[in-house]
Amino acid sequence: MTIKEIRERLKKKEFTSSELTRFFLERIAKYDGEIGSYIEITEGTAIAMAEEADRRIKKGEDGKILGIPLAVKDIICTKGIETTCASKILKGFIPPYDATVIKRLKEEGCVLLGKLNMDEFAMGSSTENSAFQITRNPWKKDRTPGGSSGGSSAAVATGLCVASLGTDTGGSIRQPASFCGIFGLKPTYGAVSRYGLIAFASSLDQIGPMARNVTDLAILLEIIAGYDPYDSTSLPFSPPDYFSFLGQDIKGLRIGIPKEYFTEGIDRDVKEATTNAIKLLYDLGAKVDEISLPHTKYALATYYIICTAEASSNLARYDGVKYGLRIEGKDIVEMYKKTRLKGFGKEVKRRIILGTYVLSTGYYDAYYKKASKVRTLIRRDFQDAFRVCDVIVTPTSPTTAFKLGEKIHDPLKMYLSDIFTIPANLAGLPAMSLPCGFDSENLPIGLQLIGRPLEEETLLKVAYVLEKEMKVKTIPDEYLS
Amino acid sequence: MKTKINEETVKYLAHLSRIELTKEEISEFTYQLDTILKYMDQLNELNTDGIEPTSHAIELKLSLREDQRGPSLAQEETMMNAPQRMGPFFKVPPVIETEA
């Protein structure tokens, strides 16, 4: 059922938001022990919000998601609700304000079921870097749900919320959406306010929706997108009626297939499913052409220089003074060092140290400045490509969900799992992942669509057509009941 | 290939970053950062002379507004997560040496 259908049934009083919320809370109690997608279940808040929604529905009031139970990644500030970023350093942190996206969801009447697990400070591709728990892939429990929004993807795929919000710095919405067989959209940089989003790499981070269908993505995007004076990087635009693009045909749409994305290292099943989806687009009237994004192979190195540099600066604020953990020391420097030793996990420390290195005297030009220049080349590749095509189609990830523990001790190997998603972040482009089939082990395969800046509607339009044609299952049988 | 980074460098970077590392972390990070930095060196294959760096993916205009007073968080709210406080102040160990 889509949000739109649930809203209709709430309006017709077939059930109440309180009943719906209790249904989800019961499912969380029943299944989340084995999945581990929630860090915190806000049962009391959820029931109170649902009762308020029921009162509003009774009065005939409307809201785009009035009475709909959602959950959000624990990197987004929620007033009065603990927000930890899955880090020991923020354990116990209660934000005194709501992030802009939360404020907007509340204004439209959402019910907040809880906060979802993630890699600490969104650094990781498997959700194994959470300081509190690992999350399992509902399709196969010895696999990762992807990361860093692994809690957000697993909760949606297990049916433990209607939809969720995740964040995407280098693929953290799309890769977990792909691994868990759901839909996830990273909006254009600046389209969604980052106010109240705990910063990892400010020039790359974006908040976006994750759901089991395209309609829900469109509804949520419409709510959270748009200018926000509280974020100086917010774009001055009003989101279009995304919903109106769903169902439009794609005749004549120009699809670009970048040859650099179909090289060795990509699973045979992934390649086959992607090719089938492209063929389907062709059969539906789209024009398909091979294109080239020549600097693709440099994107990963560029990304890890830029994101670690920004992280080392952003994470300097965790010093044990204003909030979070504090470990005492004989002087202030020792206090900082001990606090950060105890508070941060390995991946976070590794990235801060690397970021400090690439920004340090003597290496700044060789690494950070060089990467910023290559970022320009990567952006230009896309600008050139979008002269000859309207949408770029690629696999979301070269593989399906890998095993828990498989890459955790080899950071470079882990980083490589985001190789197809990273370029869109460097260029600030909207991109999404949608399910396009299963591999021989019944693990979901994701298809990535990349669009021009602020052309999310084109991605939604294409994804909607594929969703209707392919009818890929988005929830494992064991969680259907 | 020549090693780019050694344990002394990692210790120095940890000091600059104000993070204490365990012995195991120092040795693990030295090896891993060396591998990652060597991977990053592939950027040197590209000639980037005359290319403008991109620090942001969108064309950002300087975002300024009128200096008008608006609502802000109350002092109590901004301090509510402080690990240690003294009245309306955050309390930290001495940063200036004092005579005994």
Coordinates of C-alpha atoms in Angstrom, one line a residue:
Chain A
M1 CA 0.0 0.0 0.0
T2 CA 1.2 3.5 -0.8
I3 CA 1.0 6.5 1.5
K4 CA -1.7 7.8 -0.8
E5 CA -3.8 4.6 -0.4
I6 CA -3.3 4.5 3.4
R7 CA -4.3 8.2 3.6
E8 CA -7.6 7.3 1.7
R9 CA -8.3 4.5 4.1
L10 CA -7.6 6.7 7.1
K11 CA -10.0 9.3 5.7
K12 CA -12.7 6.6 5.1
K13 CA -12.1 5.5 8.8
E14 CA -11.4 1.9 7.8
F15 CA -8.8 2.2 10.5
T16 CA -7.3 4.9 12.7
S17 CA -3.7 6.2 12.8
S18 CA -3.5 4.9 16.4
E19 CA -4.4 1.4 15.2
L20 CA -1.9 1.6 12.3
T21 CA 0.8 2.9 14.6
R22 CA 0.2 0.1 17.1
F23 CA 0.4 -2.4 14.1
F24 CA 3.9 -1.1 13.3
L25 CA 5.0 -1.0 16.9
E26 CA 3.9 -4.7 17.2
R27 CA 5.8 -5.6 14.1
I28 CA 8.9 -3.8 15.4
A29 CA 8.6 -5.7 18.7
K30 CA 8.2 -9.0 16.8
Y31 CA 10.9 -8.6 14.1
D32 CA 13.4 -6.0 15.0
G33 CA 15.2 -8.2 17.4
E34 CA 16.5 -10.2 14.4
I35 CA 17.0 -7.2 12.1
G36 CA 18.3 -4.5 14.4
S37 CA 17.1 -1.5 12.3
Y38 CA 16.0 0.7 15.2
I39 CA 18.3 2.4 17.6
E40 CA 15.4 3.9 19.5
I41 CA 11.7 3.2 19.4
T42 CA 9.8 6.3 20.4
E43 CA 6.6 4.4 21.4
G44 CA 5.1 7.1 23.6
T45 CA 5.8 9.9 21.1
A46 CA 4.4 7.8 18.3
I47 CA 1.1 7.0 20.1
A48 CA 0.7 10.6 21.1
M49 CA 1.3 11.8 17.5
A50 CA -1.1 9.2 16.1
E51 CA -3.8 10.2 18.6
E52 CA -3.3 13.8 17.5
A53 CA -3.5 12.8 13.9
D54 CA -6.8 10.9 14.6
R55 CA -8.2 14.0 16.2
R56 CA -7.2 16.1 13.1
I57 CA -8.7 13.5 10.7
K58 CA -11.9 13.5 12.7
K59 CA -12.1 17.3 12.3
G60 CA -11.7 16.9 8.6
E61 CA -8.2 18.4 8.5
D62 CA -5.7 17.3 5.9
G63 CA -2.0 16.8 5.6
K64 CA 0.1 15.0 3.0
I65 CA 1.2 12.3 5.5
L66 CA -1.4 12.9 8.3
G67 CA -1.3 9.8 10.5
I68 CA 1.4 7.9 8.5
P69 CA 4.1 6.1 10.7
L70 CA 7.6 6.9 9.5
A71 CA 11.1 6.5 11.0
V72 CA 14.3 8.5 10.4
K73 CA 18.0 7.9 10.4
D74 CA 19.6 8.8 13.7
I75 CA 21.7 11.5 12.2
I76 CA 18.8 13.9 11.9
C77 CA 18.0 16.1 15.0
T78 CA 14.6 15.4 16.6
K79 CA 13.6 17.8 19.4
G80 CA 13.4 16.0 22.7
I81 CA 14.4 12.7 21.2
E82 CA 17.9 11.3 21.7
T83 CA 20.0 11.7 18.5
T84 CA 23.3 9.8 18.6
C85 CA 24.6 9.4 15.0
A86 CA 25.2 5.8 16.2
S87 CA 28.2 7.1 18.1
K88 CA 29.2 6.8 21.8
I89 CA 30.3 10.4 21.7
L90 CA 26.7 11.6 21.2
K91 CA 25.1 9.0 23.5
G92 CA 22.5 10.9 25.6
F93 CA 22.4 14.0 23.3
I94 CA 18.9 15.4 23.2
P95 CA 18.6 18.1 20.5
P96 CA 16.7 21.2 21.6
Y97 CA 15.3 21.7 18.1
D98 CA 14.0 19.8 15.1
A99 CA 15.8 19.6 11.8
T100 CA 14.0 21.4 9.0
V101 CA 13.0 18.1 7.4
I102 CA 11.5 16.9 10.7
K103 CA 9.6 20.2 11.1
R104 CA 8.1 19.8 7.7
L105 CA 7.2 16.1 8.2
K106 CA 5.5 17.1 11.5
E107 CA 3.6 19.9 9.8
E108 CA 2.1 17.4 7.4
G109 CA 1.1 15.2 10.2
C110 CA 3.6 12.3 10.4
V111 CA 3.9 9.8 13.2
L112 CA 7.5 9.2 14.3
L113 CA 8.1 5.6 15.2
G114 CA 11.8 6.0 16.1
K115 CA 15.4 6.5 15.1
L116 CA 17.2 4.2 12.7
N117 CA 20.6 2.6 13.0
M118 CA 23.5 3.7 10.7
D119 CA 27.2 3.6 10.4
E120 CA 28.7 6.0 13.0
F121 CA 28.5 9.6 11.6
A122 CA 27.4 8.0 8.3
M123 CA 30.9 6.6 7.7
G124 CA 30.6 3.2 6.2
S125 CA 28.9 1.0 3.6
S126 CA 27.5 -1.8 5.8
T127 CA 26.1 -0.4 9.0
E128 CA 28.7 -2.4 10.9
N129 CA 30.3 0.8 12.2
S130 CA 27.4 1.6 14.5
A131 CA 28.7 1.9 18.1
F132 CA 25.5 0.1 19.3
Q133 CA 24.4 -2.7 17.1
I134 CA 24.7 -4.3 13.6
T135 CA 21.7 -4.3 11.3
R136 CA 20.9 -7.4 9.2
N137 CA 19.6 -7.6 5.7
P138 CA 16.0 -9.0 5.8
W139 CA 16.5 -10.9 2.6
K140 CA 19.4 -12.9 4.1
K141 CA 20.5 -12.4 7.6
D142 CA 24.1 -13.1 7.2
R143 CA 24.4 -10.2 4.8
T144 CA 24.7 -6.4 5.4
P145 CA 21.8 -4.1 4.7
G146 CA 24.3 -1.7 3.1
G147 CA 25.3 1.6 4.6
S148 CA 25.4 4.0 6.0
S149 CA 21.6 4.2 6.0
G150 CA 21.3 0.5 6.7
G151 CA 18.7 0.9 9.4
S152 CA 16.6 3.1 7.2
S153 CA 16.6 0.5 4.3
A154 CA 16.2 -2.6 6.5
A155 CA 13.2 -1.1 8.4
V156 CA 11.4 -0.3 5.1
A157 CA 12.2 -3.7 3.6
T158 CA 11.0 -5.5 6.7
G159 CA 7.8 -3.5 6.8
L160 CA 8.7 -1.9 10.2
C161 CA 7.6 1.6 9.0
V162 CA 5.8 2.9 6.0
A163 CA 8.9 4.8 4.7
S164 CA 12.0 6.4 6.1
L165 CA 14.5 9.2 5.7
G166 CA 18.2 8.4 5.1
T167 CA 21.2 10.5 4.2
D168 CA 23.6 10.1 1.2
T169 CA 27.1 11.5 1.2
G170 CA 28.6 9.0 -1.3
G171 CA 25.7 6.6 -1.9
S172 CA 24.4 6.0 1.6
I173 CA 20.8 6.0 0.5
R174 CA 21.1 4.3 -2.8
Q175 CA 23.5 1.4 -1.9
P176 CA 21.4 0.2 1.1
A177 CA 18.2 0.7 -1.0
S178 CA 19.8 -1.5 -3.6
F179 CA 21.0 -4.2 -1.1
C180 CA 17.5 -4.3 0.6
G181 CA 15.4 -4.2 -2.6
I182 CA 13.7 -0.9 -2.0
F183 CA 13.5 2.6 -3.6
G184 CA 15.8 5.4 -2.4
L185 CA 16.4 8.9 -3.7
K186 CA 19.3 11.3 -3.2
P187 CA 18.0 14.8 -4.2
T188 CA 20.1 17.5 -5.9
Y189 CA 22.6 19.0 -3.5
G190 CA 20.8 22.0 -1.9
A191 CA 17.3 20.8 -2.8
V192 CA 16.7 19.6 0.8
S193 CA 17.7 21.6 3.8
R194 CA 20.6 20.2 5.9
Y195 CA 19.7 22.3 8.9
G196 CA 19.6 19.9 11.8
L197 CA 21.5 17.2 9.9
I198 CA 24.6 16.3 11.8
A199 CA 27.4 17.1 9.4
F200 CA 29.8 14.6 8.0
A201 CA 31.0 16.1 4.6
S202 CA 29.0 19.3 4.1
S203 CA 29.6 19.7 0.4
L204 CA 28.3 16.2 -0.3
D205 CA 25.6 15.3 2.4
Q206 CA 22.0 15.2 1.4
I207 CA 18.8 13.9 3.1
G208 CA 16.4 11.8 1.0
P209 CA 13.4 9.5 1.2
M210 CA 13.5 5.6 1.2
A211 CA 10.3 3.7 0.5
R212 CA 8.8 0.6 -1.1
N213 CA 7.3 2.4 -4.1
V214 CA 8.0 5.5 -6.2
T215 CA 4.7 7.2 -5.2
D216 CA 5.9 7.4 -1.6
L217 CA 9.2 8.8 -2.6
A218 CA 7.4 11.6 -4.6
I219 CA 5.2 12.4 -1.7
L220 CA 8.0 12.6 0.8
L221 CA 10.3 14.5 -1.5
E222 CA 7.6 17.1 -2.1
I223 CA 7.4 17.7 1.6
I224 CA 11.1 17.9 2.5
A225 CA 12.4 19.7 -0.6
G226 CA 12.5 23.5 -1.0
Y227 CA 14.3 26.6 0.1
D228 CA 15.2 27.0 3.8
P229 CA 16.7 30.2 5.1
Y230 CA 18.4 28.2 7.9
D231 CA 20.7 26.5 5.5
S232 CA 23.0 28.8 3.6
T233 CA 23.6 26.2 0.8
S234 CA 19.8 25.7 0.3
L235 CA 18.7 26.4 -3.3
P236 CA 15.9 29.0 -3.8
F237 CA 13.3 26.8 -5.5
S238 CA 9.8 25.5 -4.9
P239 CA 9.4 21.8 -5.6
P240 CA 7.1 20.9 -8.4
D241 CA 4.1 18.6 -8.0
Y242 CA 6.3 15.4 -8.4
F243 CA 3.2 13.3 -8.2
S244 CA 1.9 14.6 -11.5
F245 CA 4.9 13.1 -13.3
L246 CA 4.1 9.6 -12.3
G247 CA 2.4 7.7 -15.1
Q248 CA 3.7 9.9 -17.9
D249 CA 5.2 8.0 -20.7
I250 CA 8.9 8.0 -21.5
K251 CA 8.7 8.0 -25.3
G252 CA 11.6 9.9 -26.8
L253 CA 13.4 10.2 -23.5
R254 CA 17.2 9.9 -24.1
I255 CA 18.9 7.4 -21.8
G256 CA 22.7 7.4 -21.5
I257 CA 24.6 4.3 -20.6
P258 CA 28.1 5.1 -19.5
K259 CA 30.5 2.5 -20.8
E260 CA 32.9 3.0 -17.8
Y261 CA 30.3 1.5 -15.5
F262 CA 30.1 -1.9 -17.3
T263 CA 33.7 -3.1 -16.8
E264 CA 35.1 -6.0 -14.9
G265 CA 34.3 -6.3 -11.2
I266 CA 30.6 -6.1 -11.8
D267 CA 28.6 -9.3 -10.9
R268 CA 27.1 -11.2 -13.8
D269 CA 23.6 -11.2 -12.4
V270 CA 23.8 -7.4 -11.7
K271 CA 24.9 -6.8 -15.3
E272 CA 22.1 -8.9 -16.6
A273 CA 19.4 -7.3 -14.5
T274 CA 20.6 -3.8 -15.4
T275 CA 20.7 -4.7 -19.1
N276 CA 17.2 -6.1 -19.0
A277 CA 15.9 -2.9 -17.4
I278 CA 17.5 -0.8 -20.1
K279 CA 16.0 -3.1 -22.7
L280 CA 12.6 -2.5 -21.2
L281 CA 13.1 1.2 -21.3
Y282 CA 14.0 0.9 -25.0
D283 CA 10.9 -1.2 -25.6
L284 CA 8.8 1.5 -24.0
G285 CA 10.0 4.1 -26.4
A286 CA 13.1 5.6 -24.8
K287 CA 16.2 6.2 -26.9
V288 CA 19.2 4.4 -25.6
D289 CA 22.8 5.4 -26.3
E290 CA 26.2 4.6 -25.0
I291 CA 27.9 7.6 -23.4
S292 CA 31.3 8.2 -21.8
L293 CA 32.1 9.6 -18.4
P294 CA 35.9 9.5 -18.8
H295 CA 36.9 10.5 -15.3
T296 CA 34.8 7.8 -13.5
K297 CA 37.8 5.8 -12.4
Y298 CA 39.1 8.8 -10.4
A299 CA 35.9 9.5 -8.5
L300 CA 36.6 7.2 -5.6
A301 CA 40.0 8.7 -4.8
T302 CA 38.6 12.2 -5.2
Y303 CA 35.7 11.4 -2.9
Y304 CA 37.7 10.0 -0.1
I305 CA 40.1 13.0 -0.1
I306 CA 37.2 15.5 0.0
C307 CA 35.0 13.7 2.4
T308 CA 37.7 12.9 4.9
A309 CA 39.0 16.5 4.7
E310 CA 35.5 17.8 5.5
A311 CA 34.9 15.2 8.2
S312 CA 38.1 16.1 10.0
S313 CA 36.9 19.7 10.2
N314 CA 33.2 18.9 11.0
L315 CA 34.1 16.4 13.7
A316 CA 36.4 18.8 15.5
R317 CA 33.3 20.0 17.4
Y318 CA 33.1 16.8 19.4
D319 CA 35.5 17.9 22.2
G320 CA 33.6 17.0 25.4
V321 CA 32.8 20.7 26.1
K322 CA 29.3 21.5 24.8
Y323 CA 27.5 18.2 24.5
G324 CA 28.1 14.5 24.5
L325 CA 30.7 12.4 26.2
R326 CA 33.5 13.9 28.3
I327 CA 36.5 12.0 29.7
E328 CA 38.4 14.1 32.2
G329 CA 42.2 14.8 31.7
K330 CA 44.9 16.7 33.5
D331 CA 44.5 19.6 31.1
I332 CA 42.2 20.5 28.2
V333 CA 44.2 18.9 25.5
E334 CA 44.3 15.6 27.4
M335 CA 40.6 15.9 27.9
Y336 CA 40.0 16.3 24.2
K337 CA 42.2 13.4 23.3
K338 CA 40.7 11.0 25.8
T339 CA 37.2 12.0 25.0
R340 CA 37.8 11.4 21.3
L341 CA 39.6 8.1 22.0
K342 CA 36.6 6.7 23.9
G343 CA 33.9 8.5 21.9
F344 CA 34.8 7.6 18.3
G345 CA 34.9 4.2 16.6
K346 CA 37.8 3.1 14.4
E347 CA 36.4 4.2 11.0
V348 CA 35.7 7.7 12.3
K349 CA 39.2 8.0 13.7
R350 CA 40.7 6.6 10.5
R351 CA 38.8 9.2 8.4
I352 CA 39.7 12.1 10.7
I353 CA 43.4 11.2 10.7
L354 CA 43.3 10.8 6.9
G355 CA 41.4 14.1 6.5
T356 CA 44.0 15.9 8.7
Y357 CA 46.8 14.4 6.5
V358 CA 45.3 15.6 3.2
L359 CA 44.7 19.1 4.6
S360 CA 48.1 19.4 6.3
T361 CA 50.9 21.7 5.2
G362 CA 52.9 20.2 2.4
Y363 CA 50.1 17.8 1.4
Y364 CA 47.2 20.2 0.9
D365 CA 48.0 20.9 -2.8
A366 CA 48.9 17.3 -3.6
Y367 CA 45.7 15.9 -2.2
Y368 CA 42.9 18.3 -1.3
K369 CA 43.5 20.9 -4.0
K370 CA 44.2 18.2 -6.6
A371 CA 41.0 16.3 -5.7
S372 CA 38.9 19.6 -5.9
K373 CA 40.3 20.0 -9.5
V374 CA 39.4 16.5 -10.4
R375 CA 36.0 17.1 -9.0
T376 CA 35.6 19.8 -11.6
L377 CA 36.5 17.3 -14.4
I378 CA 34.0 14.8 -13.0
R379 CA 31.3 17.6 -13.0
R380 CA 32.2 18.5 -16.6
D381 CA 31.8 14.8 -17.7
F382 CA 28.2 15.0 -16.5
Q383 CA 27.5 18.4 -18.0
D384 CA 28.8 17.0 -21.4
A385 CA 26.7 13.8 -21.0
F386 CA 23.5 15.7 -20.2
R387 CA 23.8 17.5 -23.5
V388 CA 23.1 14.2 -25.3
C389 CA 20.9 12.4 -22.8
D390 CA 18.2 13.1 -20.2
V391 CA 18.9 10.3 -17.7
I392 CA 22.0 8.2 -17.0
V393 CA 21.3 4.6 -16.1
T394 CA 23.8 2.3 -14.3
P395 CA 23.8 -0.5 -11.7
T396 CA 23.6 1.0 -8.2
S397 CA 26.4 -1.2 -6.9
P398 CA 28.7 -3.7 -8.6
T399 CA 27.5 -6.5 -6.4
T400 CA 24.5 -7.5 -4.3
A401 CA 24.6 -7.4 -0.5
F402 CA 27.9 -8.8 0.8
K403 CA 28.4 -10.8 4.0
L404 CA 28.6 -9.2 7.4
G405 CA 32.3 -9.0 8.4
E406 CA 33.5 -9.6 4.9
K407 CA 35.0 -6.2 4.3
I408 CA 35.2 -4.6 7.7
H409 CA 38.9 -5.1 8.1
D410 CA 39.8 -3.8 4.6
P411 CA 38.7 -0.1 4.3
L412 CA 39.7 0.2 0.7
K413 CA 37.6 -2.8 -0.3
M414 CA 34.7 -1.4 1.7
Y415 CA 35.1 2.0 0.0
L416 CA 35.0 0.3 -3.4
S417 CA 31.4 -0.8 -2.9
D418 CA 30.3 2.8 -3.4
I419 CA 32.1 3.2 -6.7
F420 CA 29.0 3.8 -8.8
T421 CA 27.2 6.1 -6.5
I422 CA 29.9 8.5 -5.5
P423 CA 30.2 10.5 -8.8
A424 CA 26.6 11.9 -8.4
N425 CA 27.5 13.3 -5.0
L426 CA 30.7 14.9 -6.3
A427 CA 28.6 16.6 -9.0
G428 CA 25.7 17.4 -6.7
L429 CA 23.2 15.5 -9.0
P430 CA 19.9 13.9 -8.1
A431 CA 20.2 10.1 -8.3
M432 CA 18.1 7.2 -7.2
S433 CA 18.1 3.4 -6.8
L434 CA 15.2 1.1 -7.6
P435 CA 14.9 -2.6 -7.4
C436 CA 15.3 -4.4 -10.8
G437 CA 15.6 -8.0 -10.0
F438 CA 17.3 -10.7 -7.9
D439 CA 20.6 -12.6 -8.2
S440 CA 21.0 -16.4 -8.1
E441 CA 21.0 -16.2 -4.2
N442 CA 17.7 -14.3 -4.2
L443 CA 19.4 -11.0 -3.1
P444 CA 18.0 -7.8 -4.6
I445 CA 19.7 -5.9 -7.4
G446 CA 19.5 -2.1 -7.7
L447 CA 19.3 0.1 -10.8
Q448 CA 20.6 3.6 -10.5
L449 CA 19.2 6.6 -12.4
I450 CA 21.1 9.9 -12.4
G451 CA 19.5 13.2 -13.6
R452 CA 20.2 16.8 -14.2
P453 CA 20.2 19.2 -11.3
L454 CA 16.7 19.7 -9.9
E455 CA 15.2 17.3 -12.3
E456 CA 14.1 14.7 -9.7
E457 CA 10.8 14.4 -11.6
T458 CA 12.5 12.8 -14.5
L459 CA 14.0 10.1 -12.3
L460 CA 10.6 9.5 -10.6
K461 CA 8.9 9.3 -13.9
V462 CA 11.3 6.7 -15.3
A463 CA 11.3 4.7 -12.0
Y464 CA 7.5 4.7 -11.9
V465 CA 7.3 3.2 -15.4
L466 CA 9.9 0.5 -14.4
E467 CA 8.1 -0.2 -11.1
K468 CA 4.8 -0.8 -12.9
E469 CA 6.3 -2.9 -15.7
M470 CA 8.7 -5.0 -13.6
K471 CA 6.6 -5.5 -10.4
V472 CA 9.7 -6.5 -8.4
K473 CA 8.9 -7.8 -4.9
T474 CA 10.0 -5.3 -2.2
I475 CA 9.5 -7.3 0.9
P476 CA 10.7 -10.9 1.7
D477 CA 7.9 -13.5 2.0
E478 CA 8.6 -14.2 5.7
Y479 CA 7.7 -10.6 6.5
L480 CA 4.6 -10.4 4.4
S481 CA 2.1 -11.3 7.0
Chain B
M1 CA 56.4 1.2 -3.9
K2 CA 57.9 3.6 -1.3
T3 CA 56.0 3.9 2.0
K4 CA 54.2 7.2 2.3
I5 CA 53.4 7.1 5.9
N6 CA 55.0 5.7 9.1
E7 CA 54.0 5.3 12.7
E8 CA 55.5 8.6 13.7
T9 CA 53.4 10.4 11.1
V10 CA 50.3 8.7 12.3
K11 CA 51.1 9.7 15.9
Y12 CA 51.7 13.3 14.9
L13 CA 48.4 13.4 12.9
A14 CA 46.6 11.9 15.9
H15 CA 48.0 14.8 18.0
L16 CA 46.9 17.4 15.5
S17 CA 43.5 15.8 15.4
R18 CA 43.3 15.7 19.2
I19 CA 42.7 12.0 19.2
E20 CA 44.5 9.5 21.4
L21 CA 45.1 6.2 19.5
T22 CA 45.8 2.8 21.0
K23 CA 49.1 1.0 20.0
E24 CA 47.1 -1.4 17.8
E25 CA 45.3 1.4 16.1
I26 CA 48.6 3.2 15.3
S27 CA 50.0 0.2 13.6
E28 CA 46.8 -0.8 11.8
F29 CA 46.2 2.8 10.6
T30 CA 49.8 3.2 9.4
Y31 CA 49.3 0.2 7.0
Q32 CA 45.8 1.1 6.0
L33 CA 46.4 4.8 5.4
D34 CA 49.5 4.0 3.4
T35 CA 47.4 1.7 1.1
I36 CA 44.7 4.3 0.8
L37 CA 47.1 7.1 0.0
K38 CA 48.8 5.0 -2.7
Y39 CA 45.4 4.4 -4.2
M40 CA 44.7 8.2 -4.1
D41 CA 48.0 8.8 -6.0
Q42 CA 46.3 7.7 -9.2
L43 CA 45.0 11.3 -9.4
N44 CA 48.5 12.3 -10.4
E45 CA 47.9 10.6 -13.8
L46 CA 45.7 13.6 -14.6
N47 CA 46.9 16.9 -15.8
T48 CA 44.9 19.5 -13.9
D49 CA 46.8 22.6 -14.9
G50 CA 44.5 25.5 -15.4
I51 CA 41.5 23.6 -14.0
E52 CA 39.5 25.6 -11.4
P53 CA 38.9 23.6 -8.2
T54 CA 35.3 22.8 -7.2
S55 CA 34.7 23.2 -3.5
H56 CA 30.9 22.9 -3.8
A57 CA 28.8 21.1 -6.4
I58 CA 26.4 24.0 -6.9
E59 CA 27.1 27.6 -7.8
L60 CA 26.9 29.2 -4.4
K61 CA 26.2 32.8 -4.0
L62 CA 27.3 34.4 -0.8
S63 CA 24.2 34.0 1.4
L64 CA 23.7 37.2 3.4
R65 CA 20.6 38.6 5.1
E66 CA 19.6 41.7 6.9
D67 CA 21.0 41.8 10.4
Q68 CA 17.7 41.6 12.1
R69 CA 17.1 40.0 15.5
G70 CA 15.0 36.8 15.3
P71 CA 14.0 34.1 17.7
S72 CA 16.8 31.9 18.9
L73 CA 17.2 29.1 21.4
A74 CA 17.0 30.0 25.1
Q75 CA 20.3 29.8 27.0
E76 CA 19.1 26.9 29.1
E77 CA 18.3 24.9 25.9
T78 CA 21.7 25.5 24.4
M79 CA 23.3 24.3 27.7
M80 CA 21.1 21.4 28.4
N81 CA 23.5 18.8 27.0
A82 CA 26.7 20.2 28.6
P83 CA 28.7 17.5 30.3
Q84 CA 29.8 19.9 33.0
R85 CA 28.7 23.4 33.7
M86 CA 29.0 26.2 36.3
G87 CA 25.9 28.4 36.3
P88 CA 25.5 29.8 32.8
F89 CA 29.0 28.6 31.7
F90 CA 30.5 25.5 30.2
K91 CA 33.1 24.2 32.6
V92 CA 36.4 23.0 31.3
P93 CA 39.8 22.3 32.8
P94 CA 42.1 25.3 33.1
V95 CA 43.5 26.5 29.7
I96 CA 45.8 29.1 31.2
E97 CA 48.4 28.1 33.6
T98 CA 47.9 29.5 37.1
E99 CA 50.3 29.9 40.0
A100 CA 50.0 27.2 42.5

